[in-house]
PDB file of C-alpha atoms and ligand atoms in Angstrom:
ATOM      1  CA  UNK A   1       1.409  34.137  -9.030  1.00 65.00           C
ATOM      2  CA  UNK A   2      -1.169  32.639 -11.697  1.00 78.00           C
ATOM      3  CA  UNK A   3      -3.807  30.428 -10.011  1.00 87.00           C
ATOM      4  CA  UNK A   4      -3.152  26.743 -10.106  1.00 89.00           C
ATOM      5  CA  UNK A   5      -4.532  24.909 -12.954  1.00 96.00           C
ATOM      6  CA  UNK A   6      -6.026  21.246 -13.057  1.00 97.00           C
ATOM      7  CA  UNK A   7      -2.768  20.246 -15.115  1.00 97.00           C
ATOM      8  CA  UNK A   8      -0.641  21.672 -12.299  1.00 95.00           C
ATOM      9  CA  UNK A   9      -2.604  19.632  -9.608  1.00 96.00           C
ATOM     10  CA  UNK A  10      -2.120  16.638 -11.688  1.00 97.00           C
ATOM     11  CA  UNK A  11       1.488  17.134 -12.127  1.00 96.00           C
ATOM     12  CA  UNK A  12       1.517  17.795  -8.102  1.00 95.00           C
ATOM     13  CA  UNK A  13      -0.651  14.426  -7.569  1.00 96.00           C
ATOM     14  CA  UNK A  14       2.038  12.439  -9.742  1.00 97.00           C
ATOM     15  CA  UNK A  15       5.000  14.013  -7.845  1.00 96.00           C
ATOM     16  CA  UNK A  16       3.566  13.060  -4.634  1.00 96.00           C
ATOM     17  CA  UNK A  17       2.914   9.419  -5.862  1.00 97.00           C
ATOM     18  CA  UNK A  18       6.396   9.500  -7.149  1.00 97.00           C
ATOM     19  CA  UNK A  19       7.726  10.439  -3.740  1.00 96.00           C
ATOM     20  CA  UNK A  20       5.423   7.805  -2.208  1.00 96.00           C
ATOM     21  CA  UNK A  21       6.481   4.875  -4.858  1.00 97.00           C
ATOM     22  CA  UNK A  22      10.192   5.647  -4.217  1.00 96.00           C
ATOM     23  CA  UNK A  23       9.847   5.917  -0.345  1.00 96.00           C
ATOM     24  CA  UNK A  24       8.185   2.477  -0.527  1.00 97.00           C
ATOM     25  CA  UNK A  25      11.027   1.024  -2.318  1.00 97.00           C
ATOM     26  CA  UNK A  26      13.238   1.439   0.601  1.00 96.00           C
ATOM     27  CA  UNK A  27      10.598   0.160   2.928  1.00 97.00           C
ATOM     28  CA  UNK A  28       9.401  -3.141   1.156  1.00 97.00           C
ATOM     29  CA  UNK A  29      12.377  -4.863   1.493  1.00 97.00           C
ATOM     30  CA  UNK A  30      12.557  -4.109   5.471  1.00 97.00           C
ATOM     31  CA  UNK A  31       8.928  -5.348   5.632  1.00 97.00           C
ATOM     32  CA  UNK A  32       9.682  -8.607   3.491  1.00 97.00           C
ATOM     33  CA  UNK A  33      12.485  -9.328   5.806  1.00 97.00           C
ATOM     34  CA  UNK A  34      10.452  -8.960   9.003  1.00 96.00           C
ATOM     35  CA  UNK A  35       7.553 -11.049   7.839  1.00 95.00           C
ATOM     36  CA  UNK A  36       7.333 -14.253   9.647  1.00 93.00           C
ATOM     37  CA  UNK A  37       4.885 -16.186   7.126  1.00 92.00           C
ATOM     38  CA  UNK A  38       6.702 -17.110   3.812  1.00 93.00           C
ATOM     39  CA  UNK A  39       3.555 -15.972   1.550  1.00 93.00           C
ATOM     40  CA  UNK A  40       3.543 -12.523   3.510  1.00 95.00           C
ATOM     41  CA  UNK A  41       7.465 -12.327   2.754  1.00 96.00           C
ATOM     42  CA  UNK A  42       6.538 -13.403  -0.956  1.00 97.00           C
ATOM     43  CA  UNK A  43       3.720 -10.779  -0.946  1.00 96.00           C
ATOM     44  CA  UNK A  44       5.907  -8.047   0.047  1.00 97.00           C
ATOM     45  CA  UNK A  45       8.988  -9.121  -2.276  1.00 98.00           C
ATOM     46  CA  UNK A  46       6.510  -9.343  -5.298  1.00 97.00           C
ATOM     47  CA  UNK A  47       5.168  -5.855  -4.421  1.00 97.00           C
ATOM     48  CA  UNK A  48       8.474  -4.531  -4.536  1.00 98.00           C
ATOM     49  CA  UNK A  49       8.865  -5.645  -8.259  1.00 98.00           C
ATOM     50  CA  UNK A  50       5.407  -4.226  -9.101  1.00 98.00           C
ATOM     51  CA  UNK A  51       6.291  -0.981  -7.353  1.00 98.00           C
ATOM     52  CA  UNK A  52       9.699  -1.013  -9.498  1.00 98.00           C
ATOM     53  CA  UNK A  53       7.458  -0.942 -12.361  1.00 98.00           C
ATOM     54  CA  UNK A  54       5.042   1.740 -11.191  1.00 98.00           C
ATOM     55  CA  UNK A  55       8.379   4.082 -10.397  1.00 97.00           C
ATOM     56  CA  UNK A  56       9.252   3.380 -14.200  1.00 97.00           C
ATOM     57  CA  UNK A  57       5.665   4.301 -15.276  1.00 97.00           C
ATOM     58  CA  UNK A  58       5.706   7.674 -13.515  1.00 97.00           C
ATOM     59  CA  UNK A  59       9.065   8.654 -14.662  1.00 97.00           C
ATOM     60  CA  UNK A  60       7.769   7.863 -18.320  1.00 97.00           C
ATOM     61  CA  UNK A  61       4.874  10.034 -17.572  1.00 97.00           C
ATOM     62  CA  UNK A  62       7.111  13.123 -16.425  1.00 97.00           C
ATOM     63  CA  UNK A  63       9.246  12.729 -19.695  1.00 97.00           C
ATOM     64  CA  UNK A  64       6.179  12.684 -21.588  1.00 97.00           C
ATOM     65  CA  UNK A  65       5.053  15.940 -20.140  1.00 96.00           C
ATOM     66  CA  UNK A  66       8.294  17.090 -20.157  1.00 96.00           C
ATOM     67  CA  UNK A  67       8.442  17.667 -16.367  1.00 95.00           C
ATOM     68  CA  UNK A  68      10.738  16.812 -13.637  1.00 91.00           C
ATOM     69  CA  UNK A  69       9.886  13.884 -11.480  1.00 88.00           C
ATOM     70  CA  UNK A  70      11.406  15.180  -8.179  1.00 84.00           C
ATOM     71  CA  UNK A  71       9.358  17.034  -5.941  1.00 73.00           C
ATOM     72  CA  UNK A  72       8.223  17.280  -2.203  1.00 80.00           C
ATOM     73  CA  UNK A  73       8.633  14.461  -0.009  1.00 88.00           C
ATOM     74  CA  UNK A  74       5.259  12.774   0.609  1.00 90.00           C
ATOM     75  CA  UNK A  75       4.785  13.368   4.533  1.00 92.00           C
ATOM     76  CA  UNK A  76       1.765  11.140   4.450  1.00 95.00           C
ATOM     77  CA  UNK A  77       3.747   7.986   3.069  1.00 95.00           C
ATOM     78  CA  UNK A  78       6.355   9.241   5.559  1.00 94.00           C
ATOM     79  CA  UNK A  79       3.813   8.505   8.419  1.00 95.00           C
ATOM     80  CA  UNK A  80       2.634   5.321   6.905  1.00 96.00           C
ATOM     81  CA  UNK A  81       6.144   4.035   6.864  1.00 95.00           C
ATOM     82  CA  UNK A  82       6.652   4.883  10.442  1.00 95.00           C
ATOM     83  CA  UNK A  83       3.866   2.626  10.967  1.00 92.00           C
ATOM     84  CA  UNK A  84       5.311  -0.066   9.252  1.00 94.00           C
ATOM     85  CA  UNK A  85       8.543   0.514  11.120  1.00 94.00           C
ATOM     86  CA  UNK A  86       6.567   0.190  14.363  1.00 94.00           C
ATOM     87  CA  UNK A  87       5.256  -3.148  13.244  1.00 91.00           C
ATOM     88  CA  UNK A  88       8.704  -4.375  12.435  1.00 93.00           C
ATOM     89  CA  UNK A  89      10.028  -3.418  15.959  1.00 93.00           C
ATOM     90  CA  UNK A  90       6.816  -4.754  17.952  1.00 88.00           C
ATOM     91  CA  UNK A  91       7.351  -7.229  20.442  1.00 91.00           C
ATOM     92  CA  UNK A  92       4.678  -9.754  19.893  1.00 90.00           C
ATOM     93  CA  UNK A  93       4.047 -13.287  18.484  1.00 89.00           C
ATOM     94  CA  UNK A  94       5.417 -13.403  15.205  1.00 90.00           C
ATOM     95  CA  UNK A  95       2.042 -13.951  13.531  1.00 89.00           C
ATOM     96  CA  UNK A  96       0.640 -10.942  15.463  1.00 90.00           C
ATOM     97  CA  UNK A  97       3.668  -9.065  14.283  1.00 92.00           C
ATOM     98  CA  UNK A  98       2.606 -10.310  10.510  1.00 93.00           C
ATOM     99  CA  UNK A  99      -0.829  -9.039  11.267  1.00 92.00           C
ATOM    100  CA  UNK A 100       0.329  -5.533  12.287  1.00 93.00           C
ATOM    101  CA  UNK A 101       2.690  -5.483   9.008  1.00 95.00           C
ATOM    102  CA  UNK A 102      -0.350  -6.484   7.035  1.00 95.00           C
ATOM    103  CA  UNK A 103      -2.302  -3.577   8.395  1.00 95.00           C
ATOM    104  CA  UNK A 104       0.723  -1.605   7.655  1.00 96.00           C
ATOM    105  CA  UNK A 105       0.896  -2.488   4.341  1.00 96.00           C
ATOM    106  CA  UNK A 106      -2.506  -2.104   3.539  1.00 96.00           C
ATOM    107  CA  UNK A 107      -3.024   1.435   4.596  1.00 97.00           C
ATOM    108  CA  UNK A 108      -0.039   2.054   2.418  1.00 97.00           C
ATOM    109  CA  UNK A 109      -1.884   0.420  -0.612  1.00 96.00           C
ATOM    110  CA  UNK A 110      -5.149   2.568   0.302  1.00 97.00           C
ATOM    111  CA  UNK A 111      -3.285   5.494   0.430  1.00 97.00           C
ATOM    112  CA  UNK A 112      -1.661   4.800  -3.083  1.00 97.00           C
ATOM    113  CA  UNK A 113      -5.083   3.593  -4.279  1.00 98.00           C
ATOM    114  CA  UNK A 114      -6.434   7.144  -3.559  1.00 98.00           C
ATOM    115  CA  UNK A 115      -3.747   8.972  -5.098  1.00 97.00           C
ATOM    116  CA  UNK A 116      -3.807   7.077  -8.557  1.00 98.00           C
ATOM    117  CA  UNK A 117      -7.304   7.307  -8.549  1.00 98.00           C
ATOM    118  CA  UNK A 118      -7.477  11.181  -8.293  1.00 98.00           C
ATOM    119  CA  UNK A 119      -4.454  11.567 -10.706  1.00 98.00           C
ATOM    120  CA  UNK A 120      -6.364   9.231 -13.265  1.00 98.00           C
ATOM    121  CA  UNK A 121      -9.517  11.071 -12.990  1.00 98.00           C
ATOM    122  CA  UNK A 122      -7.501  14.508 -13.454  1.00 98.00           C
ATOM    123  CA  UNK A 123      -6.022  13.038 -16.437  1.00 98.00           C
ATOM    124  CA  UNK A 124      -9.298  11.843 -17.916  1.00 98.00           C
ATOM    125  CA  UNK A 125     -10.716  15.125 -17.424  1.00 98.00           C
ATOM    126  CA  UNK A 126      -7.773  16.998 -19.062  1.00 98.00           C
ATOM    127  CA  UNK A 127      -7.780  14.682 -22.139  1.00 98.00           C
ATOM    128  CA  UNK A 128      -4.610  12.797 -21.060  1.00 98.00           C
ATOM    129  CA  UNK A 129      -5.859   9.248 -21.957  1.00 98.00           C
ATOM    130  CA  UNK A 130      -2.927   7.437 -22.321  1.00 98.00           C
ATOM    131  CA  UNK A 131      -1.788   8.677 -18.734  1.00 98.00           C
ATOM    132  CA  UNK A 132      -5.093   7.950 -17.505  1.00 98.00           C
ATOM    133  CA  UNK A 133      -4.780   4.128 -19.008  1.00 98.00           C
ATOM    134  CA  UNK A 134      -1.238   4.030 -17.266  1.00 98.00           C
ATOM    135  CA  UNK A 135      -2.592   5.342 -13.986  1.00 98.00           C
ATOM    136  CA  UNK A 136      -5.415   2.992 -14.027  1.00 98.00           C
ATOM    137  CA  UNK A 137      -2.859  -0.073 -14.381  1.00 98.00           C
ATOM    138  CA  UNK A 138      -1.030   1.085 -11.323  1.00 98.00           C
ATOM    139  CA  UNK A 139      -4.501   1.582  -9.655  1.00 98.00           C
ATOM    140  CA  UNK A 140      -5.343  -2.034 -10.135  1.00 98.00           C
ATOM    141  CA  UNK A 141      -2.062  -3.447  -9.209  1.00 98.00           C
ATOM    142  CA  UNK A 142      -2.333  -1.633  -5.771  1.00 97.00           C
ATOM    143  CA  UNK A 143      -5.946  -3.022  -5.457  1.00 97.00           C
ATOM    144  CA  UNK A 144      -4.681  -6.551  -6.273  1.00 96.00           C
ATOM    145  CA  UNK A 145      -2.064  -6.054  -3.758  1.00 96.00           C
ATOM    146  CA  UNK A 146      -4.604  -5.105  -1.016  1.00 96.00           C
ATOM    147  CA  UNK A 147      -6.780  -8.124  -1.946  1.00 96.00           C
ATOM    148  CA  UNK A 148      -4.008 -10.282  -1.459  1.00 95.00           C
ATOM    149  CA  UNK A 149      -2.984  -8.899   2.093  1.00 95.00           C
ATOM    150  CA  UNK A 150      -6.599  -9.261   3.050  1.00 93.00           C
ATOM    151  CA  UNK A 151      -6.517 -12.683   1.860  1.00 92.00           C
ATOM    152  CA  UNK A 152      -3.454 -13.422   3.814  1.00 92.00           C
ATOM    153  CA  UNK A 153      -4.541 -11.810   6.908  1.00 89.00           C
ATOM    154  CA  UNK A 154      -7.515 -14.185   6.914  1.00 85.00           C
ATOM    155  CA  UNK A 155      -5.757 -17.417   6.034  1.00 79.00           C
ATOM    156  CA  UNK A 156      -2.061 -18.022   6.587  1.00 59.00           C
ATOM    157  CA  UNK A 157      -1.173 -15.491   9.276  1.00 62.00           C
ATOM    158  CA  UNK A 158      -3.951 -16.391  11.458  1.00 61.00           C
ATOM    159  CA  UNK A 159      -3.976 -20.077  11.166  1.00 59.00           C
ATOM    160  CA  UNK A 160      -0.042 -20.010  12.341  1.00 56.00           C
ATOM    161  CA  UNK A 161      -0.833 -17.650  15.103  1.00 56.00           C
ATOM    162  CA  UNK A 162      -1.763 -18.975  18.597  1.00 55.00           C
ATOM    163  CA  UNK A 163      -3.634 -15.693  19.179  1.00 52.00           C
ATOM    164  CA  UNK A 164      -6.845 -16.519  17.601  1.00 53.00           C
ATOM    165  CA  UNK A 165      -7.761 -19.304  20.087  1.00 56.00           C
ATOM    166  CA  UNK A 166      -7.015 -16.895  23.061  1.00 52.00           C
ATOM    167  CA  UNK A 167      -9.169 -14.110  20.946  1.00 54.00           C
ATOM    168  CA  UNK A 168     -11.814 -16.804  20.527  1.00 55.00           C
ATOM    169  CA  UNK A 169     -11.701 -17.290  24.193  1.00 57.00           C
ATOM    170  CA  UNK A 170     -12.047 -13.622  25.156  1.00 58.00           C
ATOM    171  CA  UNK A 171     -13.756 -12.226  22.191  1.00 57.00           C
ATOM    172  CA  UNK A 172     -17.377 -11.991  20.963  1.00 59.00           C
ATOM    173  CA  UNK A 173     -17.452 -15.512  19.458  1.00 51.00           C
ATOM    174  CA  UNK A 174     -17.108 -16.773  23.075  1.00 45.00           C
ATOM    175  CA  UNK A 175     -20.069 -14.584  24.002  1.00 44.00           C
ATOM    176  CA  UNK A 176     -21.971 -16.027  21.329  1.00 44.00           C
ATOM    177  CA  UNK A 177     -21.386 -19.725  22.408  1.00 41.00           C
ATOM    178  CA  UNK A 178     -22.051 -18.770  25.908  1.00 39.00           C
ATOM    179  CA  UNK A 179     -25.128 -17.198  24.952  1.00 41.00           C
ATOM    180  CA  UNK A 180     -26.151 -20.293  22.989  1.00 41.00           C
ATOM    181  CA  UNK A 181     -25.714 -22.500  25.813  1.00 40.00           C
ATOM    182  CA  UNK A 182     -28.295 -20.989  27.909  1.00 37.00           C
TER     183      UNK A 182
HETATM  184 FE1  LIG B   1       2.633   1.147  -5.536  1.00 74.99          FE
END
């Protein structure tokens, strides 16, 4: 069997990304439905649209390289989606469940960002500049989604939660206040 080339590795990564994105297409509607905060629901719904575009982008790349999109199921994405399922099923204050959903969503985004970054770098090395540009577009979209989730975690979600009060009472902030009183 011939040794795998960088081109083979590139295609393997594209297939892994394709599997990850198509798995996410099924998970995102469930995550949106489970979100309590309207902004979070919207963020998941809008990322579903973005994900559809990313799947189309990958499909066009496969056509361009004369390859089939189908490949091995992404086991990493499987695990990350399982984490989202656990967040959905979590028995907690709705805002805490939202926080868990955000955490699960960000793990997904970071995994995808790593995948797009690697594939984009291989494309550049191989001289596939158009493909590299397309992959960079998807990478930028994932990074945007990640920033949006971070902002939501810090604003809308926690403002609605009763938990931060409790966290302040028990957490480091209280220790600081106590220390200041002395
Ligand atoms: Fe994506």
